[in-house]
Amino acid sequence: MGGDADRVAHTLFLVALMGGVMVLSELLRSLSTWVRTAQSELVQDYVAGLVHERSIAADLAFYEWPEFYDHLHRARQDAGQRPTALLEGTGSLAQNAITLIAMAAVLVPLDPWLPLALVGSMVPALYVVLHHGLRQYHWRLRTTADERRSWYYDWLLTDGETAAELRLFGLGKHFAAAYQAVRLRLRSERVRLVRDQSISEVVAGAFALLVSAAATAWMVWKAAQGLVSLGDLAFFYQAFNQGQKLGRSLLDNVNRVYQSLLFLGNLFEFFDLQPKVVDPEEPELIRKGAAPEIRFRNVTFRYPGSDRVALRDFALTVPAGQIAAIVGPNGAGKSTVIKLLCRLYDPDSGSVEVDGTDVRNLRQEELRQQTSVLFQQPVHYNSTVSENIALGDLTAQPSAAEIEAAARASGAAELIDRLPEGYDTLLGKWFVSGTELSVGEWQRIALARAFLRQAPLILLDEPTSAMDSWAEADWIKRFRSLAAGRTVIIITHRFTTAMRADVIHVMAEGQIDESGRHDELVALGGRYAQSWEGQMSS
């Protein structure tokens, strides 16, 4: 009885041990999945953060360079998967390589040539992996512009911003056909690459089979000669086939690692793009809080990649505390003045000065903190009204009262009061329950964002262009009191806005053509007077 009990206990112990091993195996499998997922998410977010950091640091000029968008497109695509694929592929590659070496080692006692045959059978497959991986990489480089174009057509066909015009002009079929044409070319080339690779893989696989058959024939001949036993022959067959399976798995991982390394080169190329607009090594201090004097000294500037001169020997002085308006035809260089003053670009020659200091000798962050800007096409942030306005000066952590004061200054207060949830109303249509605004209403919100920042220098590019005449008159009434004690430059096509400035500068072909007050310029009978008469008679 005692012996039976011992055997039962031993059996139960083995069953429990087996069960424990199975549970542990399941736990390790789940833990492995969890660790791999966490690692993947962390790596993706980290690399995406690096891409965002470099995008923010890039010069504005880069965004006018098509090749930059190619770099950015490839970096964004590869950032999501290549680093993770590289980590996982490298781990699997090391594991398979160790196992394959061990498998080759056990073949040595049977015949020293067998490990060489095993490795040699994989050489053509390795060539296929490297050759076609490189072909695919170069194809991706060559077709990046086409791939971006297909994305562009897809955006045109699916975005709300373009929906009305596509329907009005019947452009849907045109852009759908253009999208399909680009995709057909990309798809055909991609399929051809895969076809060529598949044929090469078949040839490499046939070579591996021939080597395997030759090695098997050799071992069968040795068995027939009594040099090896049938057990050795069976062991060889299992080991050699298992070695080739490991080899195929190893080559798959080589392919993943090789392609990931190639495509990660795109990521590092993007990271290597260096901005030219940089802070000086020993920046000068900027005078804070007081209205600055602005001076352009013989500035000449061309936009990157353009032969057309935007500003030519441009000279302008705006005294501290003055409201200056700049008017002129499209393409005269008016908006360029603001971009150079914010140091989004550096001039080709001449200097842009704030209180006598070249802006290139100032820290960019300090210069921009002392400047409040409304661009001609302000961003429509899909967030609440309060958040939209608060974005004008996040460092100040504005209170609700300050946000409301900025809204009143821009003429947006009445508009906001009519919204469903007032300052808590979500704007835009990207998210559920959002409220869309008209172009003029968005402009008032952007003005409030600009006015929130209590900066001594205010730059406004077409601040009333989307306002009706009543809204413009209402805004102008309060603007001068708002601008008191600050230096203001207003870019505008509307002379009804410009005439309220202390001085008006008329630009033509990148230079100041006329300067003076409204009455003086009308009396002068020049370009301004002719345009004024044209606006008044229309």
PDB file of N, CA and C in Angstrom, residues 385-470:
ATOM      1  N   VAL A 385     -13.323  78.106 -27.371  1.00  0.00           N
ATOM      2  CA  VAL A 385     -13.049  79.523 -27.598  1.00  0.00           C
ATOM      3  C   VAL A 385     -11.973  80.014 -26.635  1.00  0.00           C
ATOM      4  N   SER A 386     -12.116  79.665 -25.352  1.00  0.00           N
ATOM      5  CA  SER A 386     -11.134  80.090 -24.354  1.00  0.00           C
ATOM      6  C   SER A 386      -9.741  79.595 -24.706  1.00  0.00           C
ATOM      7  N   GLU A 387      -9.635  78.326 -25.109  1.00  0.00           N
ATOM      8  CA  GLU A 387      -8.329  77.768 -25.456  1.00  0.00           C
ATOM      9  C   GLU A 387      -7.772  78.445 -26.703  1.00  0.00           C
ATOM     10  N   ASN A 388      -8.632  78.728 -27.682  1.00  0.00           N
ATOM     11  CA  ASN A 388      -8.196  79.414 -28.896  1.00  0.00           C
ATOM     12  C   ASN A 388      -7.544  80.744 -28.565  1.00  0.00           C
ATOM     13  N   ILE A 389      -8.156  81.496 -27.669  1.00  0.00           N
ATOM     14  CA  ILE A 389      -7.629  82.818 -27.313  1.00  0.00           C
ATOM     15  C   ILE A 389      -6.402  82.679 -26.411  1.00  0.00           C
ATOM     16  N   ALA A 390      -6.459  81.753 -25.458  1.00  0.00           N
ATOM     17  CA  ALA A 390      -5.354  81.571 -24.509  1.00  0.00           C
ATOM     18  C   ALA A 390      -4.063  81.165 -25.201  1.00  0.00           C
ATOM     19  N   LEU A 391      -4.144  80.551 -26.384  1.00  0.00           N
ATOM     20  CA  LEU A 391      -2.949  80.137 -27.113  1.00  0.00           C
ATOM     21  C   LEU A 391      -2.073  81.332 -27.489  1.00  0.00           C
ATOM     22  N   GLY A 392      -2.630  82.538 -27.393  1.00  0.00           N
ATOM     23  CA  GLY A 392      -1.840  83.723 -27.688  1.00  0.00           C
ATOM     24  C   GLY A 392      -0.713  83.952 -26.699  1.00  0.00           C
ATOM     25  N   ASP A 393      -0.835  83.435 -25.487  1.00  0.00           N
ATOM     26  CA  ASP A 393       0.223  83.624 -24.492  1.00  0.00           C
ATOM     27  C   ASP A 393       0.075  82.580 -23.390  1.00  0.00           C
ATOM     28  N   LEU A 394       0.450  81.348 -23.691  1.00  0.00           N
ATOM     29  CA  LEU A 394       0.301  80.260 -22.728  1.00  0.00           C
ATOM     30  C   LEU A 394       1.199  80.455 -21.508  1.00  0.00           C
ATOM     31  N   THR A 395       2.354  81.092 -21.703  1.00  0.00           N
ATOM     32  CA  THR A 395       3.281  81.256 -20.584  1.00  0.00           C
ATOM     33  C   THR A 395       2.696  82.148 -19.493  1.00  0.00           C
ATOM     34  N   ALA A 396       1.782  83.038 -19.864  1.00  0.00           N
ATOM     35  CA  ALA A 396       1.180  83.949 -18.886  1.00  0.00           C
ATOM     36  C   ALA A 396       0.032  83.307 -18.123  1.00  0.00           C
ATOM     37  N   GLN A 397      -0.416  82.120 -18.573  1.00  0.00           N
ATOM     38  CA  GLN A 397      -1.557  81.440 -17.950  1.00  0.00           C
ATOM     39  C   GLN A 397      -2.719  82.430 -17.737  1.00  0.00           C
ATOM     40  N   PRO A 398      -3.270  82.946 -18.825  1.00  0.00           N
ATOM     41  CA  PRO A 398      -4.273  84.013 -18.729  1.00  0.00           C
ATOM     42  C   PRO A 398      -5.520  83.580 -17.976  1.00  0.00           C
ATOM     43  N   SER A 399      -6.086  84.517 -17.230  1.00  0.00           N
ATOM     44  CA  SER A 399      -7.323  84.265 -16.493  1.00  0.00           C
ATOM     45  C   SER A 399      -8.515  84.431 -17.419  1.00  0.00           C
ATOM     46  N   ALA A 400      -9.684  84.015 -16.948  1.00  0.00           N
ATOM     47  CA  ALA A 400     -10.915  84.161 -17.734  1.00  0.00           C
ATOM     48  C   ALA A 400     -11.177  85.628 -18.036  1.00  0.00           C
ATOM     49  N   ALA A 401     -10.895  86.518 -17.061  1.00  0.00           N
ATOM     50  CA  ALA A 401     -11.122  87.951 -17.268  1.00  0.00           C
ATOM     51  C   ALA A 401     -10.214  88.491 -18.369  1.00  0.00           C
ATOM     52  N   GLU A 402      -8.952  88.040 -18.417  1.00  0.00           N
ATOM     53  CA  GLU A 402      -8.019  88.502 -19.447  1.00  0.00           C
ATOM     54  C   GLU A 402      -8.429  87.987 -20.824  1.00  0.00           C
ATOM     55  N   ILE A 403      -8.925  86.764 -20.874  1.00  0.00           N
ATOM     56  CA  ILE A 403      -9.404  86.201 -22.146  1.00  0.00           C
ATOM     57  C   ILE A 403     -10.610  86.993 -22.645  1.00  0.00           C
ATOM     58  N   GLU A 404     -11.510  87.320 -21.754  1.00  0.00           N
ATOM     59  CA  GLU A 404     -12.700  88.087 -22.142  1.00  0.00           C
ATOM     60  C   GLU A 404     -12.327  89.500 -22.575  1.00  0.00           C
ATOM     61  N   ALA A 405     -11.331  90.095 -21.924  1.00  0.00           N
ATOM     62  CA  ALA A 405     -10.884  91.438 -22.307  1.00  0.00           C
ATOM     63  C   ALA A 405     -10.292  91.422 -23.718  1.00  0.00           C
ATOM     64  N   ALA A 406      -9.534  90.377 -24.039  1.00  0.00           N
ATOM     65  CA  ALA A 406      -8.965  90.247 -25.383  1.00  0.00           C
ATOM     66  C   ALA A 406     -10.071  90.062 -26.417  1.00  0.00           C
ATOM     67  N   ALA A 407     -11.116  89.310 -26.072  1.00  0.00           N
ATOM     68  CA  ALA A 407     -12.246  89.107 -26.981  1.00  0.00           C
ATOM     69  C   ALA A 407     -12.974  90.425 -27.245  1.00  0.00           C
ATOM     70  N   ARG A 408     -13.145  91.236 -26.206  1.00  0.00           N
ATOM     71  CA  ARG A 408     -13.805  92.543 -26.391  1.00  0.00           C
ATOM     72  C   ARG A 408     -12.954  93.453 -27.274  1.00  0.00           C
ATOM     73  N   ALA A 409     -11.630  93.400 -27.072  1.00  0.00           N
ATOM     74  CA  ALA A 409     -10.740  94.248 -27.858  1.00  0.00           C
ATOM     75  C   ALA A 409     -10.779  93.898 -29.341  1.00  0.00           C
ATOM     76  N   SER A 410     -10.986  92.642 -29.657  1.00  0.00           N
ATOM     77  CA  SER A 410     -10.996  92.207 -31.059  1.00  0.00           C
ATOM     78  C   SER A 410     -12.378  92.299 -31.694  1.00  0.00           C
ATOM     79  N   GLY A 411     -13.395  92.629 -30.881  1.00  0.00           N
ATOM     80  CA  GLY A 411     -14.760  92.659 -31.402  1.00  0.00           C
ATOM     81  C   GLY A 411     -15.405  91.298 -31.467  1.00  0.00           C
ATOM     82  N   ALA A 412     -14.847  90.317 -30.745  1.00  0.00           N
ATOM     83  CA  ALA A 412     -15.370  88.947 -30.793  1.00  0.00           C
ATOM     84  C   ALA A 412     -16.352  88.655 -29.657  1.00  0.00           C
ATOM     85  N   ALA A 413     -16.485  89.564 -28.699  1.00  0.00           N
ATOM     86  CA  ALA A 413     -17.288  89.274 -27.501  1.00  0.00           C
ATOM     87  C   ALA A 413     -18.747  88.973 -27.841  1.00  0.00           C
ATOM     88  N   GLU A 414     -19.354  89.786 -28.682  1.00  0.00           N
ATOM     89  CA  GLU A 414     -20.765  89.565 -29.042  1.00  0.00           C
ATOM     90  C   GLU A 414     -20.943  88.235 -29.767  1.00  0.00           C
ATOM     91  N   LEU A 415     -20.005  87.943 -30.648  1.00  0.00           N
ATOM     92  CA  LEU A 415     -20.039  86.651 -31.357  1.00  0.00           C
ATOM     93  C   LEU A 415     -19.994  85.506 -30.360  1.00  0.00           C
ATOM     94  N   ILE A 416     -19.100  85.577 -29.392  1.00  0.00           N
ATOM     95  CA  ILE A 416     -18.922  84.493 -28.417  1.00  0.00           C
ATOM     96  C   ILE A 416     -20.174  84.342 -27.556  1.00  0.00           C
ATOM     97  N   ASP A 417     -20.796  85.464 -27.199  1.00  0.00           N
ATOM     98  CA  ASP A 417     -22.022  85.402 -26.386  1.00  0.00           C
ATOM     99  C   ASP A 417     -23.142  84.665 -27.097  1.00  0.00           C
ATOM    100  N   ARG A 418     -23.116  84.652 -28.428  1.00  0.00           N
ATOM    101  CA  ARG A 418     -24.171  83.973 -29.200  1.00  0.00           C
ATOM    102  C   ARG A 418     -23.900  82.484 -29.390  1.00  0.00           C
ATOM    103  N   LEU A 419     -22.702  82.040 -29.054  1.00  0.00           N
ATOM    104  CA  LEU A 419     -22.355  80.626 -29.233  1.00  0.00           C
ATOM    105  C   LEU A 419     -23.050  79.766 -28.182  1.00  0.00           C
ATOM    106  N   PRO A 420     -23.280  78.474 -28.475  1.00  0.00           N
ATOM    107  CA  PRO A 420     -24.070  77.603 -27.573  1.00  0.00           C
ATOM    108  C   PRO A 420     -23.563  77.575 -26.136  1.00  0.00           C
ATOM    109  N   GLU A 421     -22.256  77.484 -25.952  1.00  0.00           N
ATOM    110  CA  GLU A 421     -21.695  77.406 -24.612  1.00  0.00           C
ATOM    111  C   GLU A 421     -20.704  78.532 -24.331  1.00  0.00           C
ATOM    112  N   GLY A 422     -20.880  79.653 -25.030  1.00  0.00           N
ATOM    113  CA  GLY A 422     -20.027  80.797 -24.793  1.00  0.00           C
ATOM    114  C   GLY A 422     -18.558  80.471 -24.982  1.00  0.00           C
ATOM    115  N   TYR A 423     -17.734  80.815 -24.005  1.00  0.00           N
ATOM    116  CA  TYR A 423     -16.292  80.608 -24.106  1.00  0.00           C
ATOM    117  C   TYR A 423     -15.912  79.127 -24.022  1.00  0.00           C
ATOM    118  N   ASP A 424     -16.840  78.274 -23.636  1.00  0.00           N
ATOM    119  CA  ASP A 424     -16.567  76.834 -23.567  1.00  0.00           C
ATOM    120  C   ASP A 424     -17.004  76.100 -24.839  1.00  0.00           C
ATOM    121  N   THR A 425     -17.455  76.853 -25.827  1.00  0.00           N
ATOM    122  CA  THR A 425     -17.891  76.241 -27.085  1.00  0.00           C
ATOM    123  C   THR A 425     -16.693  75.684 -27.850  1.00  0.00           C
ATOM    124  N   LEU A 426     -16.816  74.438 -28.289  1.00  0.00           N
ATOM    125  CA  LEU A 426     -15.773  73.819 -29.103  1.00  0.00           C
ATOM    126  C   LEU A 426     -15.912  74.319 -30.532  1.00  0.00           C
ATOM    127  N   LEU A 427     -14.835  74.831 -31.104  1.00  0.00           N
ATOM    128  CA  LEU A 427     -14.868  75.375 -32.459  1.00  0.00           C
ATOM    129  C   LEU A 427     -14.314  74.375 -33.467  1.00  0.00           C
ATOM    130  N   GLY A 428     -14.813  74.490 -34.709  1.00  0.00           N
ATOM    131  CA  GLY A 428     -14.352  73.602 -35.767  1.00  0.00           C
ATOM    132  C   GLY A 428     -15.186  72.339 -35.848  1.00  0.00           C
ATOM    133  N   LYS A 429     -14.941  71.568 -36.903  1.00  0.00           N
ATOM    134  CA  LYS A 429     -15.739  70.360 -37.149  1.00  0.00           C
ATOM    135  C   LYS A 429     -14.912  69.079 -37.113  1.00  0.00           C
ATOM    136  N   TRP A 430     -13.723  69.151 -36.555  1.00  0.00           N
ATOM    137  CA  TRP A 430     -12.912  67.935 -36.470  1.00  0.00           C
ATOM    138  C   TRP A 430     -13.441  66.989 -35.405  1.00  0.00           C
ATOM    139  N   PHE A 431     -14.069  67.532 -34.372  1.00  0.00           N
ATOM    140  CA  PHE A 431     -14.507  66.720 -33.255  1.00  0.00           C
ATOM    141  C   PHE A 431     -15.999  66.906 -33.011  1.00  0.00           C
ATOM    142  N   VAL A 432     -16.595  65.923 -32.304  1.00  0.00           N
ATOM    143  CA  VAL A 432     -18.044  65.918 -32.066  1.00  0.00           C
ATOM    144  C   VAL A 432     -18.452  67.177 -31.304  1.00  0.00           C
ATOM    145  N   SER A 433     -19.612  67.718 -31.684  1.00  0.00           N
ATOM    146  CA  SER A 433     -20.218  68.888 -31.030  1.00  0.00           C
ATOM    147  C   SER A 433     -19.485  70.188 -31.334  1.00  0.00           C
ATOM    148  N   GLY A 434     -18.609  70.193 -32.327  1.00  0.00           N
ATOM    149  CA  GLY A 434     -17.912  71.423 -32.687  1.00  0.00           C
ATOM    150  C   GLY A 434     -18.808  72.376 -33.459  1.00  0.00           C
ATOM    151  N   THR A 435     -18.552  73.656 -33.330  1.00  0.00           N
ATOM    152  CA  THR A 435     -19.307  74.704 -34.020  1.00  0.00           C
ATOM    153  C   THR A 435     -18.391  75.396 -35.026  1.00  0.00           C
ATOM    154  N   GLU A 436     -18.805  75.430 -36.278  1.00  0.00           N
ATOM    155  CA  GLU A 436     -17.990  76.075 -37.309  1.00  0.00           C
ATOM    156  C   GLU A 436     -18.299  77.569 -37.349  1.00  0.00           C
ATOM    157  N   LEU A 437     -17.282  78.378 -37.638  1.00  0.00           N
ATOM    158  CA  LEU A 437     -17.427  79.821 -37.738  1.00  0.00           C
ATOM    159  C   LEU A 437     -17.205  80.267 -39.183  1.00  0.00           C
ATOM    160  N   SER A 438     -17.661  81.464 -39.493  1.00  0.00           N
ATOM    161  CA  SER A 438     -17.360  82.047 -40.794  1.00  0.00           C
ATOM    162  C   SER A 438     -15.917  82.521 -40.805  1.00  0.00           C
ATOM    163  N   VAL A 439     -15.418  82.860 -41.987  1.00  0.00           N
ATOM    164  CA  VAL A 439     -14.030  83.325 -42.104  1.00  0.00           C
ATOM    165  C   VAL A 439     -13.810  84.571 -41.255  1.00  0.00           C
ATOM    166  N   GLY A 440     -14.768  85.501 -41.312  1.00  0.00           N
ATOM    167  CA  GLY A 440     -14.657  86.729 -40.526  1.00  0.00           C
ATOM    168  C   GLY A 440     -14.698  86.471 -39.028  1.00  0.00           C
ATOM    169  N   GLU A 441     -15.506  85.517 -38.602  1.00  0.00           N
ATOM    170  CA  GLU A 441     -15.596  85.192 -37.178  1.00  0.00           C
ATOM    171  C   GLU A 441     -14.305  84.531 -36.682  1.00  0.00           C
ATOM    172  N   TRP A 442     -13.748  83.650 -37.503  1.00  0.00           N
ATOM    173  CA  TRP A 442     -12.461  83.048 -37.150  1.00  0.00           C
ATOM    174  C   TRP A 442     -11.394  84.137 -37.026  1.00  0.00           C
ATOM    175  N   GLN A 443     -11.469  85.141 -37.908  1.00  0.00           N
ATOM    176  CA  GLN A 443     -10.479  86.209 -37.873  1.00  0.00           C
ATOM    177  C   GLN A 443     -10.565  87.002 -36.564  1.00  0.00           C
ATOM    178  N   ARG A 444     -11.770  87.206 -36.071  1.00  0.00           N
ATOM    179  CA  ARG A 444     -11.922  87.938 -34.806  1.00  0.00           C
ATOM    180  C   ARG A 444     -11.348  87.121 -33.648  1.00  0.00           C
ATOM    181  N   ILE A 445     -11.555  85.809 -33.672  1.00  0.00           N
ATOM    182  CA  ILE A 445     -10.973  84.957 -32.624  1.00  0.00           C
ATOM    183  C   ILE A 445      -9.449  85.045 -32.690  1.00  0.00           C
ATOM    184  N   ALA A 446      -8.902  85.031 -33.916  1.00  0.00           N
ATOM    185  CA  ALA A 446      -7.444  85.139 -34.075  1.00  0.00           C
ATOM    186  C   ALA A 446      -6.940  86.498 -33.592  1.00  0.00           C
ATOM    187  N   LEU A 447      -7.709  87.551 -33.838  1.00  0.00           N
ATOM    188  CA  LEU A 447      -7.338  88.873 -33.336  1.00  0.00           C
ATOM    189  C   LEU A 447      -7.307  88.888 -31.815  1.00  0.00           C
ATOM    190  N   ALA A 448      -8.294  88.250 -31.195  1.00  0.00           N
ATOM    191  CA  ALA A 448      -8.321  88.166 -29.732  1.00  0.00           C
ATOM    192  C   ALA A 448      -7.080  87.442 -29.230  1.00  0.00           C
ATOM    193  N   ARG A 449      -6.674  86.400 -29.943  1.00  0.00           N
ATOM    194  CA  ARG A 449      -5.470  85.655 -29.567  1.00  0.00           C
ATOM    195  C   ARG A 449      -4.243  86.566 -29.651  1.00  0.00           C
ATOM    196  N   ALA A 450      -4.187  87.408 -30.690  1.00  0.00           N
ATOM    197  CA  ALA A 450      -3.053  88.321 -30.837  1.00  0.00           C
ATOM    198  C   ALA A 450      -3.061  89.402 -29.755  1.00  0.00           C
ATOM    199  N   PHE A 451      -4.256  89.901 -29.412  1.00  0.00           N
ATOM    200  CA  PHE A 451      -4.354  90.976 -28.427  1.00  0.00           C
ATOM    201  C   PHE A 451      -4.134  90.491 -26.998  1.00  0.00           C
ATOM    202  N   LEU A 452      -4.317  89.196 -26.775  1.00  0.00           N
ATOM    203  CA  LEU A 452      -4.125  88.667 -25.420  1.00  0.00           C
ATOM    204  C   LEU A 452      -2.686  88.882 -24.959  1.00  0.00           C
ATOM    205  N   ARG A 453      -1.749  88.720 -25.885  1.00  0.00           N
ATOM    206  CA  ARG A 453      -0.344  88.891 -25.524  1.00  0.00           C
ATOM    207  C   ARG A 453      -0.053  90.387 -25.367  1.00  0.00           C
ATOM    208  N   GLN A 454       0.332  90.770 -24.202  1.00  0.00           N
ATOM    209  CA  GLN A 454       0.609  92.182 -23.923  1.00  0.00           C
ATOM    210  C   GLN A 454       2.016  92.533 -24.406  1.00  0.00           C
ATOM    211  N   ALA A 455       2.185  92.477 -25.724  1.00  0.00           N
ATOM    212  CA  ALA A 455       3.493  92.702 -26.326  1.00  0.00           C
ATOM    213  C   ALA A 455       3.622  94.161 -26.765  1.00  0.00           C
ATOM    214  N   PRO A 456       4.813  94.729 -26.670  1.00  0.00           N
ATOM    215  CA  PRO A 456       4.997  96.122 -27.078  1.00  0.00           C
ATOM    216  C   PRO A 456       5.042  96.327 -28.588  1.00  0.00           C
ATOM    217  N   LEU A 457       5.153  95.231 -29.345  1.00  0.00           N
ATOM    218  CA  LEU A 457       5.171  95.313 -30.804  1.00  0.00           C
ATOM    219  C   LEU A 457       4.027  94.469 -31.351  1.00  0.00           C
ATOM    220  N   ILE A 458       3.133  95.093 -32.132  1.00  0.00           N
ATOM    221  CA  ILE A 458       1.987  94.397 -32.708  1.00  0.00           C
ATOM    222  C   ILE A 458       2.110  94.426 -34.225  1.00  0.00           C
ATOM    223  N   LEU A 459       2.019  93.259 -34.852  1.00  0.00           N
ATOM    224  CA  LEU A 459       2.093  93.124 -36.305  1.00  0.00           C
ATOM    225  C   LEU A 459       0.811  92.470 -36.792  1.00  0.00           C
ATOM    226  N   LEU A 460       0.060  93.188 -37.613  1.00  0.00           N
ATOM    227  CA  LEU A 460      -1.230  92.691 -38.083  1.00  0.00           C
ATOM    228  C   LEU A 460      -1.230  92.642 -39.602  1.00  0.00           C
ATOM    229  N   ASP A 461      -1.453  91.467 -40.140  1.00  0.00           N
ATOM    230  CA  ASP A 461      -1.494  91.274 -41.595  1.00  0.00           C
ATOM    231  C   ASP A 461      -2.945  91.087 -42.023  1.00  0.00           C
ATOM    232  N   GLU A 462      -3.496  92.093 -42.669  1.00  0.00           N
ATOM    233  CA  GLU A 462      -4.900  92.095 -43.125  1.00  0.00           C
ATOM    234  C   GLU A 462      -5.866  91.797 -41.969  1.00  0.00           C
ATOM    235  N   PRO A 463      -5.869  92.596 -40.898  1.00  0.00           N
ATOM    236  CA  PRO A 463      -6.711  92.296 -39.736  1.00  0.00           C
ATOM    237  C   PRO A 463      -8.204  92.445 -39.995  1.00  0.00           C
ATOM    238  N   THR A 464      -8.576  93.223 -41.034  1.00  0.00           N
ATOM    239  CA  THR A 464     -10.008  93.459 -41.293  1.00  0.00           C
ATOM    240  C   THR A 464     -10.455  92.901 -42.640  1.00  0.00           C
ATOM    241  N   SER A 465      -9.608  92.094 -43.269  1.00  0.00           N
ATOM    242  CA  SER A 465      -9.909  91.645 -44.638  1.00  0.00           C
ATOM    243  C   SER A 465     -11.184  90.821 -44.714  1.00  0.00           C
ATOM    244  N   ALA A 466     -11.508  90.064 -43.652  1.00  0.00           N
ATOM    245  CA  ALA A 466     -12.697  89.201 -43.681  1.00  0.00           C
ATOM    246  C   ALA A 466     -13.872  89.823 -42.930  1.00  0.00           C
ATOM    247  N   MET A 467     -13.716  91.075 -42.498  1.00  0.00           N
ATOM    248  CA  MET A 467     -14.807  91.737 -41.773  1.00  0.00           C
ATOM    249  C   MET A 467     -15.679  92.535 -42.735  1.00  0.00           C
ATOM    250  N   ASP A 468     -16.962  92.630 -42.412  1.00  0.00           N
ATOM    251  CA  ASP A 468     -17.825  93.520 -43.177  1.00  0.00           C
ATOM    252  C   ASP A 468     -17.550  94.960 -42.735  1.00  0.00           C
ATOM    253  N   SER A 469     -18.115  95.919 -43.436  1.00  0.00           N
ATOM    254  CA  SER A 469     -17.809  97.326 -43.167  1.00  0.00           C
ATOM    255  C   SER A 469     -18.234  97.744 -41.761  1.00  0.00           C
ATOM    256  N   TRP A 470     -19.355  97.171 -41.242  1.00  0.00           N
ATOM    257  CA  TRP A 470     -19.813  97.517 -39.898  1.00  0.00           C
ATOM    258  C   TRP A 470     -18.829  96.989 -38.842  1.00  0.00           C
TER     259      TRP A 470
END
